[in-house]
């Protein structure tokens, strides 16, 4: 691994594992979110069409959990990196929580949408929303009770893919934190970045499905691995 001094452009991908120590459930652990709620029912457009009340309740619950959670040392370390790193940094997160932002990071791209954002199917407006949708509130813009969670469900196109691919093509370091590498297109970012000449580092609790694609994999808790890595980068 070349040293950190020549790093000018970092792209970071995060997944549910970076928020696990903040008390937010991951998806594929034994007690994961998908254990109690089949994906097809609560994270697809078809599931929403079939039982909108169930889906609204699922995301009302997640919105409540997000608001009760606090950023952990990993989120705060990335906030410090964002402030102090002299090169370019983009944090692409698969997470719908706002813990990166509350941890001090500024340049965060939520490719799977945001739990605290809602999207009106009547007028296409998006609103920051901290309450519930289950009770069918009126859209502040058009007055229709037609708002859905602003979440990218399975079968829908993740947000800002062009911007992500452009950043990956210019990165000289790609870091994946707290993701199982189970879901594309995010799971393919490491190959994209490596093909453009970036070094690839994985920080994860356990081996992921994509570990073999990385130049280096460090196993452990994000709250320990991420602050240590940020110190290394900032010390050059
Ligand atoms: N520190 C670091 N990594 C952790 C920690 C921790 N404290 N706890 C768990 N992990 C790791 C797990 O080992 C696992 O590899 O985080 C990863 C979480 O994997 P998933 O539960 O699959 O979550 P994620 O990778 O974010 O899922 C991707 O799938 O269902 C969709 O839209 C959903 O965005 C999600 C996407």
Coordinates of C-alpha atoms and ligand atoms in Angstrom, one line a residue:
X1 CA 0.0 0.0 0.0
X2 CA 1.6 3.3 -1.0
X3 CA 1.7 5.8 1.8
X4 CA -1.1 8.3 2.6
X5 CA 0.8 11.4 1.6
X6 CA -0.1 11.0 -2.1
X7 CA -3.8 10.7 -1.5
X8 CA -5.7 13.6 -3.0
X9 CA -9.1 12.1 -3.7
X10 CA -11.0 9.8 -1.4
X11 CA -14.4 8.1 -2.0
X12 CA -15.9 6.4 1.0
X13 CA -18.8 4.0 0.9
X14 CA -20.7 3.3 4.1
X15 CA -23.3 0.7 5.0
X16 CA -25.5 -0.2 8.0
X17 CA -22.4 -1.4 10.0
X18 CA -21.2 2.1 10.6
X19 CA -24.5 2.9 12.4
X20 CA -24.7 -0.4 14.3
X21 CA -22.9 1.0 17.4
X22 CA -25.4 3.9 17.4
X23 CA -28.1 1.3 18.0
X24 CA -29.6 1.1 14.5
X25 CA -30.2 -2.4 13.2
X26 CA -28.3 -3.7 10.2
X27 CA -30.1 -5.8 7.6
X28 CA -28.5 -9.2 7.4
X29 CA -27.4 -10.0 10.9
X30 CA -29.4 -12.7 12.9
X31 CA -31.5 -9.9 14.5
X32 CA -31.4 -7.8 11.2
X33 CA -34.2 -5.7 9.8
X34 CA -34.9 -8.2 7.0
X35 CA -35.4 -11.0 9.5
X36 CA -38.7 -9.5 10.9
X37 CA -39.8 -7.7 7.7
X38 CA -39.4 -9.5 4.4
X39 CA -37.9 -7.1 1.9
X40 CA -40.6 -7.8 -0.6
X41 CA -43.2 -6.5 1.8
X42 CA -41.6 -3.3 3.0
X43 CA -38.8 -2.3 0.5
X44 CA -40.3 -2.7 -2.9
X45 CA -42.8 -0.6 -4.9
X46 CA -45.0 -3.7 -5.2
X47 CA -45.1 -4.1 -1.5
X48 CA -46.1 -0.5 -1.1
X49 CA -48.9 -0.9 -3.6
X50 CA -50.1 -4.1 -1.9
X51 CA -50.1 -2.7 1.7
X52 CA -49.1 1.0 2.0
X53 CA -50.1 1.1 5.7
X54 CA -47.6 -1.7 6.5
X55 CA -44.8 0.1 4.6
X56 CA -45.6 3.5 6.1
X57 CA -45.6 1.9 9.6
X58 CA -42.2 0.3 8.9
X59 CA -40.6 3.6 7.9
X60 CA -42.4 5.5 10.7
X61 CA -40.6 3.2 13.1
X62 CA -37.3 3.7 11.4
X63 CA -37.7 7.5 11.4
X64 CA -38.3 7.3 15.1
X65 CA -35.2 5.1 15.7
X66 CA -33.1 7.5 13.5
X67 CA -34.1 10.5 15.6
X68 CA -33.4 8.6 18.9
X69 CA -29.9 7.5 17.7
X70 CA -26.7 9.5 18.2
X71 CA -23.6 9.5 15.9
X72 CA -20.8 7.3 17.1
X73 CA -17.0 7.7 17.0
X74 CA -16.9 6.5 13.4
X75 CA -19.3 9.1 12.1
X76 CA -17.4 11.8 14.1
X77 CA -14.1 10.7 12.7
X78 CA -15.4 11.0 9.2
X79 CA -16.7 14.5 10.1
X80 CA -13.2 15.4 11.2
X81 CA -11.7 13.9 8.0
X82 CA -14.2 16.1 6.0
X83 CA -13.1 19.2 7.8
X84 CA -9.3 18.6 7.9
X85 CA -8.5 16.6 4.8
X86 CA -7.0 19.0 2.2
X87 CA -7.9 16.9 -0.8
X88 CA -11.3 15.9 -2.2
X89 CA -13.7 13.7 -0.1
X90 CA -17.1 12.2 -1.0
X91 CA -19.0 10.0 1.4
X92 CA -21.5 7.8 -0.4
X93 CA -23.8 6.1 2.1
X94 CA -26.3 3.3 1.6
X95 CA -27.8 4.3 5.0
X96 CA -31.0 6.3 5.3
X97 CA -30.0 7.8 8.7
X98 CA -28.5 11.3 9.1
X99 CA -25.7 10.3 11.5
X100 CA -23.0 11.2 9.1
X101 CA -24.3 14.8 8.9
X102 CA -24.9 14.9 12.7
X103 CA -21.3 13.5 13.1
X104 CA -20.1 16.6 11.2
X105 CA -19.7 15.4 7.6
X106 CA -20.7 17.8 4.9
X107 CA -20.4 16.1 1.6
X108 CA -22.7 13.1 2.0
X109 CA -24.6 11.4 -0.8
X110 CA -27.5 9.1 0.2
X111 CA -27.7 6.7 -2.7
X112 CA -30.6 4.8 -1.1
X113 CA -32.5 7.9 0.0
X114 CA -33.1 9.3 3.4
X115 CA -35.4 8.3 6.3
X116 CA -36.1 11.9 7.2
X117 CA -37.2 12.8 3.7
X118 CA -40.6 12.1 2.1
X119 CA -41.6 12.3 -1.5
X120 CA -45.1 13.3 -2.7
X121 CA -46.5 11.1 -5.5
X122 CA -49.0 13.8 -6.3
X123 CA -46.7 16.8 -7.0
X124 CA -43.2 15.2 -6.9
X125 CA -42.1 17.5 -4.1
X126 CA -39.7 16.3 -1.4
X127 CA -39.9 17.4 2.2
X128 CA -37.8 16.9 5.3
X129 CA -40.2 14.9 7.6
X130 CA -39.6 13.9 11.2
X131 CA -43.1 12.6 12.0
X132 CA -45.2 9.8 10.7
X133 CA -46.8 9.1 7.3
X134 CA -49.1 6.3 8.5
X135 CA -51.8 8.8 9.4
X136 CA -51.9 10.1 5.9
X137 CA -50.8 13.8 6.3
X138 CA -51.4 16.3 3.5
X139 CA -48.4 17.2 1.4
X140 CA -47.3 20.8 2.4
X141 CA -47.0 21.7 -1.3
X142 CA -50.1 20.2 -3.0
X143 CA -52.3 19.2 -0.1
X144 CA -52.7 15.6 -1.3
X145 CA -52.3 12.7 1.2
X146 CA -49.9 11.1 -1.3
X147 CA -46.5 11.1 0.4
X148 CA -44.2 8.0 0.5
X149 CA -40.9 7.5 2.2
X150 CA -38.1 9.0 0.1
X151 CA -36.3 5.7 0.0
X152 CA -34.8 3.8 -3.0
X153 CA -36.6 0.4 -2.9
X154 CA -35.4 -2.7 -4.5
X155 CA -36.1 -2.4 -8.3
X156 CA -35.7 1.4 -8.2
X157 CA -32.7 3.3 -9.4
X158 CA -30.3 4.5 -6.7
X159 CA -29.8 8.3 -6.6
X160 CA -27.0 10.2 -8.2
X161 CA -25.2 7.3 -9.9
X162 CA -23.5 9.5 -12.5
X163 CA -22.0 11.6 -9.8
X164 CA -20.8 8.5 -7.9
X165 CA -19.3 6.9 -11.0
X166 CA -17.5 10.2 -11.9
X167 CA -16.1 10.4 -8.3
X168 CA -14.9 6.7 -8.5
X169 CA -13.2 7.3 -11.8
X170 CA -11.1 10.1 -10.1
X171 CA -10.5 8.5 -6.7
X172 CA -7.0 7.4 -5.6
X173 CA -8.4 5.8 -2.5
X174 CA -11.7 3.9 -2.1
X175 CA -12.7 3.0 1.5
X176 CA -15.7 0.7 2.2
X177 CA -17.0 0.8 5.8
X178 CA -19.6 -1.4 7.4
X179 CA -21.2 -3.0 4.4
X180 CA -21.7 -6.7 3.5
X181 CA -21.2 -6.2 -0.2
X182 CA -24.5 -7.9 -0.8
X183 CA -26.3 -5.3 -2.8
X184 CA -25.5 -3.8 -6.2
X185 CA -24.6 -1.3 -7.6
X186 CA -22.8 -0.3 -4.3
X187 CA -21.1 -3.7 -4.1
X188 CA -19.5 -3.1 -7.5
X189 CA -18.0 0.3 -6.6
X190 CA -14.7 -1.3 -5.4
X191 CA -14.1 -2.8 -8.8
X192 CA -15.0 0.5 -10.5
X193 CA -12.5 2.4 -8.3
X194 CA -9.7 -0.2 -8.6
X195 CA -10.1 -0.3 -12.4
X196 CA -9.4 3.5 -12.4
X197 CA -6.3 3.0 -10.3
X198 CA -7.5 3.6 -6.8
X199 CA -6.3 1.7 -3.8
X200 CA -9.1 -0.1 -2.0
X201 CA -9.4 -0.5 1.8
X202 CA -12.2 -2.3 3.7
X203 CA -13.1 -1.6 7.3
X204 CA -15.7 -4.1 8.5
X205 CA -16.6 -6.3 11.5
X206 CA -16.1 -9.4 9.5
X207 CA -15.1 -10.6 6.0
X208 CA -17.7 -9.3 3.5
X209 CA -18.7 -10.8 0.2
X210 CA -16.4 -8.4 -1.6
X211 CA -13.3 -8.6 0.7
X212 CA -11.2 -10.3 -2.0
X213 CA -11.6 -7.2 -4.2
X214 CA -9.8 -5.0 -1.7
X215 CA -6.0 -4.3 -1.4
X216 CA -6.4 -4.4 2.4
X217 CA -9.2 -5.5 4.8
X218 CA -9.2 -4.5 8.4
X219 CA -11.6 -6.4 10.7
X220 CA -13.1 -4.8 13.7
X221 CA -15.7 -2.4 15.0
X222 CA -16.1 0.8 13.0
X223 CA -15.9 2.9 16.2
X224 CA -12.3 1.7 16.6
X225 CA -11.1 1.2 13.0
X226 CA -12.4 4.4 11.5
X227 CA -10.9 6.9 14.0
X228 CA -7.5 5.1 13.7
X229 CA -7.6 5.2 9.9
X230 CA -8.6 8.9 9.9
X231 CA -5.6 9.6 12.1
X232 CA -3.3 7.8 9.7
X233 CA -4.7 9.7 6.7
X234 CA -4.5 13.1 8.4
X235 CA -1.0 12.5 9.6
X236 CA -0.1 11.8 5.9
Ligands
LIG1 N1 -18.5 -2.1 12.8 C1 -18.2 -2.4 11.5 N2 -19.0 -3.2 10.7 C2 -20.1 -3.7 11.2 C3 -20.5 -3.5 12.6 C4 -19.6 -2.6 13.3 N3 -19.9 -2.3 14.6 N4 -21.6 -4.2 12.8 C5 -21.9 -4.8 11.7 N5 -21.0 -4.6 10.7 C6 -20.9 -5.1 9.4 C7 -21.5 -6.5 9.2 O1 -20.4 -7.4 9.4 C8 -21.9 -6.5 7.7 O2 -20.9 -6.9 6.9 O3 -21.8 -4.3 8.6 C9 -22.3 -5.0 7.5 C10 -23.8 -4.8 7.4 O4 -24.3 -5.5 6.3 P1 -25.8 -5.4 5.9 O5 -26.7 -5.7 7.1 O6 -26.0 -6.2 4.7 O7 -26.1 -3.8 5.5 P2 -25.6 -3.1 4.2 O8 -24.4 -3.7 3.7 O9 -25.6 -1.6 4.5 O10 -26.8 -3.4 3.2 C11 -26.8 -2.7 2.0 O11 -29.0 -3.6 1.4 O12 -31.1 -4.1 2.1 C12 -30.3 -3.1 1.4 O13 -30.9 -0.9 1.2 C13 -30.4 -1.8 2.1 O14 -28.7 -0.1 2.2 C14 -28.9 -1.5 2.5 C15 -28.2 -2.4 1.5

